[in-house]
Amino acid sequence: MVAYLNQMMTDNFSEGYLTGGEISVSFIKPVRPGDLIFGKGIVQEIRVEGARHRLVCGVWLENQDGEKTTVGTASAVGQVREREE
């Protein structure tokens, strides 16, 4: 099941996840054969780490009934850009 969340993070943050990402999850409900699984997430925090930033996301998987089956956090890194005014 973690593979679904890894793919979601890679799709959204590319190299930022592949080269500096982290993930930690808990399995809270079994997934059964035939279940449809949906990966979801939201950026909860942006931390500045020197010349880069880390986006910390709440991530989870839901089944076809909207029940969470896996929950956790994942993060990716990127360059801090100057804000354009």
PDB file of C-alpha atoms in Angstrom:
ATOM      1  CA  MET A   1       0.000   0.000   0.000  1.00  0.00           C
ATOM      2  CA  VAL A   2       2.891   2.381   0.619  1.00  0.00           C
ATOM      3  CA  ALA A   3       3.701   2.116  -3.096  1.00  0.00           C
ATOM      4  CA  TYR A   4       0.501   4.033  -3.918  1.00  0.00           C
ATOM      5  CA  LEU A   5       1.575   6.896  -1.660  1.00  0.00           C
ATOM      6  CA  ASN A   6       5.144   6.806  -3.001  1.00  0.00           C
ATOM      7  CA  GLN A   7       3.757   7.107  -6.537  1.00  0.00           C
ATOM      8  CA  MET A   8       1.486   9.988  -5.537  1.00  0.00           C
ATOM      9  CA  MET A   9       4.402  11.868  -3.959  1.00  0.00           C
ATOM     10  CA  THR A  10       6.655  11.171  -6.965  1.00  0.00           C
ATOM     11  CA  ASP A  11       3.958  12.351  -9.380  1.00  0.00           C
ATOM     12  CA  ASN A  12       3.568  15.618  -7.473  1.00  0.00           C
ATOM     13  CA  PHE A  13       7.121  16.391  -6.316  1.00  0.00           C
ATOM     14  CA  SER A  14       9.362  14.412  -8.728  1.00  0.00           C
ATOM     15  CA  GLU A  15      13.057  14.649  -7.803  1.00  0.00           C
ATOM     16  CA  GLY A  16      12.203  16.523  -4.611  1.00  0.00           C
ATOM     17  CA  TYR A  17      10.657  13.334  -3.280  1.00  0.00           C
ATOM     18  CA  LEU A  18      12.986  10.839  -4.933  1.00  0.00           C
ATOM     19  CA  THR A  19      16.193  12.502  -3.682  1.00  0.00           C
ATOM     20  CA  GLY A  20      15.165  13.901  -0.309  1.00  0.00           C
ATOM     21  CA  GLY A  21      11.732  12.588   0.526  1.00  0.00           C
ATOM     22  CA  GLU A  22      10.592  10.763   3.615  1.00  0.00           C
ATOM     23  CA  ILE A  23       7.468   8.784   4.430  1.00  0.00           C
ATOM     24  CA  SER A  24       6.018   7.242   7.582  1.00  0.00           C
ATOM     25  CA  VAL A  25       2.629   5.523   7.651  1.00  0.00           C
ATOM     26  CA  SER A  26       0.380   3.358   9.787  1.00  0.00           C
ATOM     27  CA  PHE A  27      -1.999   0.741   8.436  1.00  0.00           C
ATOM     28  CA  ILE A  28      -5.341   1.206  10.188  1.00  0.00           C
ATOM     29  CA  LYS A  29      -7.827  -0.902   8.183  1.00  0.00           C
ATOM     30  CA  PRO A  30      -7.327  -3.937   5.970  1.00  0.00           C
ATOM     31  CA  VAL A  31      -7.576  -3.640   2.194  1.00  0.00           C
ATOM     32  CA  ARG A  32      -9.429  -6.534   0.666  1.00  0.00           C
ATOM     33  CA  PRO A  33      -9.256  -7.999  -2.846  1.00  0.00           C
ATOM     34  CA  GLY A  34     -11.510  -5.937  -5.114  1.00  0.00           C
ATOM     35  CA  ASP A  35     -11.251  -2.744  -3.050  1.00  0.00           C
ATOM     36  CA  LEU A  36     -10.636   0.475  -4.958  1.00  0.00           C
ATOM     37  CA  ILE A  37      -7.880   2.523  -3.328  1.00  0.00           C
ATOM     38  CA  PHE A  38      -7.421   6.287  -3.655  1.00  0.00           C
ATOM     39  CA  GLY A  39      -4.291   8.170  -2.562  1.00  0.00           C
ATOM     40  CA  LYS A  40      -4.869  11.573  -0.996  1.00  0.00           C
ATOM     41  CA  GLY A  41      -2.741  14.222   0.640  1.00  0.00           C
ATOM     42  CA  ILE A  42      -2.439  17.838   1.678  1.00  0.00           C
ATOM     43  CA  VAL A  43       0.559  20.085   2.329  1.00  0.00           C
ATOM     44  CA  GLN A  44       0.450  20.862   6.048  1.00  0.00           C
ATOM     45  CA  GLU A  45       3.711  22.697   6.601  1.00  0.00           C
ATOM     46  CA  ILE A  46       6.616  24.264   4.717  1.00  0.00           C
ATOM     47  CA  ARG A  47       9.940  24.268   6.576  1.00  0.00           C
ATOM     48  CA  VAL A  48      12.987  26.237   5.418  1.00  0.00           C
ATOM     49  CA  GLU A  49      16.149  24.122   5.581  1.00  0.00           C
ATOM     50  CA  GLY A  50      19.018  26.368   4.486  1.00  0.00           C
ATOM     51  CA  ALA A  51      18.810  26.881   0.719  1.00  0.00           C
ATOM     52  CA  ARG A  52      15.863  24.539   0.299  1.00  0.00           C
ATOM     53  CA  HIS A  53      12.426  23.986   1.727  1.00  0.00           C
ATOM     54  CA  ARG A  54      10.672  20.842   2.892  1.00  0.00           C
ATOM     55  CA  LEU A  55       6.990  20.373   2.205  1.00  0.00           C
ATOM     56  CA  VAL A  56       5.438  18.180   4.882  1.00  0.00           C
ATOM     57  CA  CYS A  57       2.221  16.486   3.808  1.00  0.00           C
ATOM     58  CA  GLY A  58      -0.473  14.553   5.560  1.00  0.00           C
ATOM     59  CA  VAL A  59      -1.095  11.497   3.350  1.00  0.00           C
ATOM     60  CA  TRP A  60      -3.635   8.705   3.425  1.00  0.00           C
ATOM     61  CA  LEU A  61      -5.338   6.011   1.401  1.00  0.00           C
ATOM     62  CA  GLU A  62      -9.106   5.608   1.236  1.00  0.00           C
ATOM     63  CA  ASN A  63     -11.175   2.718  -0.019  1.00  0.00           C
ATOM     64  CA  GLN A  64     -14.248   2.995  -2.242  1.00  0.00           C
ATOM     65  CA  ASP A  65     -16.403   3.734   0.816  1.00  0.00           C
ATOM     66  CA  GLY A  66     -14.262   6.728   1.846  1.00  0.00           C
ATOM     67  CA  GLU A  67     -12.773   4.819   4.793  1.00  0.00           C
ATOM     68  CA  LYS A  68      -9.126   5.521   5.552  1.00  0.00           C
ATOM     69  CA  THR A  69      -6.977   2.420   5.349  1.00  0.00           C
ATOM     70  CA  THR A  70      -3.501   3.957   5.722  1.00  0.00           C
ATOM     71  CA  VAL A  71      -2.493   7.291   7.289  1.00  0.00           C
ATOM     72  CA  GLY A  72       0.794   9.100   7.784  1.00  0.00           C
ATOM     73  CA  THR A  73       3.128  11.875   6.728  1.00  0.00           C
ATOM     74  CA  ALA A  74       5.424  12.324   3.763  1.00  0.00           C
ATOM     75  CA  SER A  75       7.749  15.122   2.743  1.00  0.00           C
ATOM     76  CA  ALA A  76       9.706  16.360  -0.263  1.00  0.00           C
ATOM     77  CA  VAL A  77      12.399  19.004  -0.713  1.00  0.00           C
ATOM     78  CA  GLY A  78      12.926  21.822  -3.196  1.00  0.00           C
ATOM     79  CA  GLN A  79      14.848  25.034  -3.689  1.00  0.00           C
ATOM     80  CA  VAL A  80      13.720  28.163  -1.873  1.00  0.00           C
ATOM     81  CA  ARG A  81      12.906  30.813  -4.463  1.00  0.00           C
ATOM     82  CA  GLU A  82      12.882  34.533  -3.928  1.00  0.00           C
ATOM     83  CA  ARG A  83       9.350  35.856  -3.847  1.00  0.00           C
ATOM     84  CA  GLU A  84       8.429  37.993  -6.797  1.00  0.00           C
ATOM     85  CA  GLU A  85       6.608  41.181  -5.862  1.00  0.00           C
TER      86      GLU A  85
END
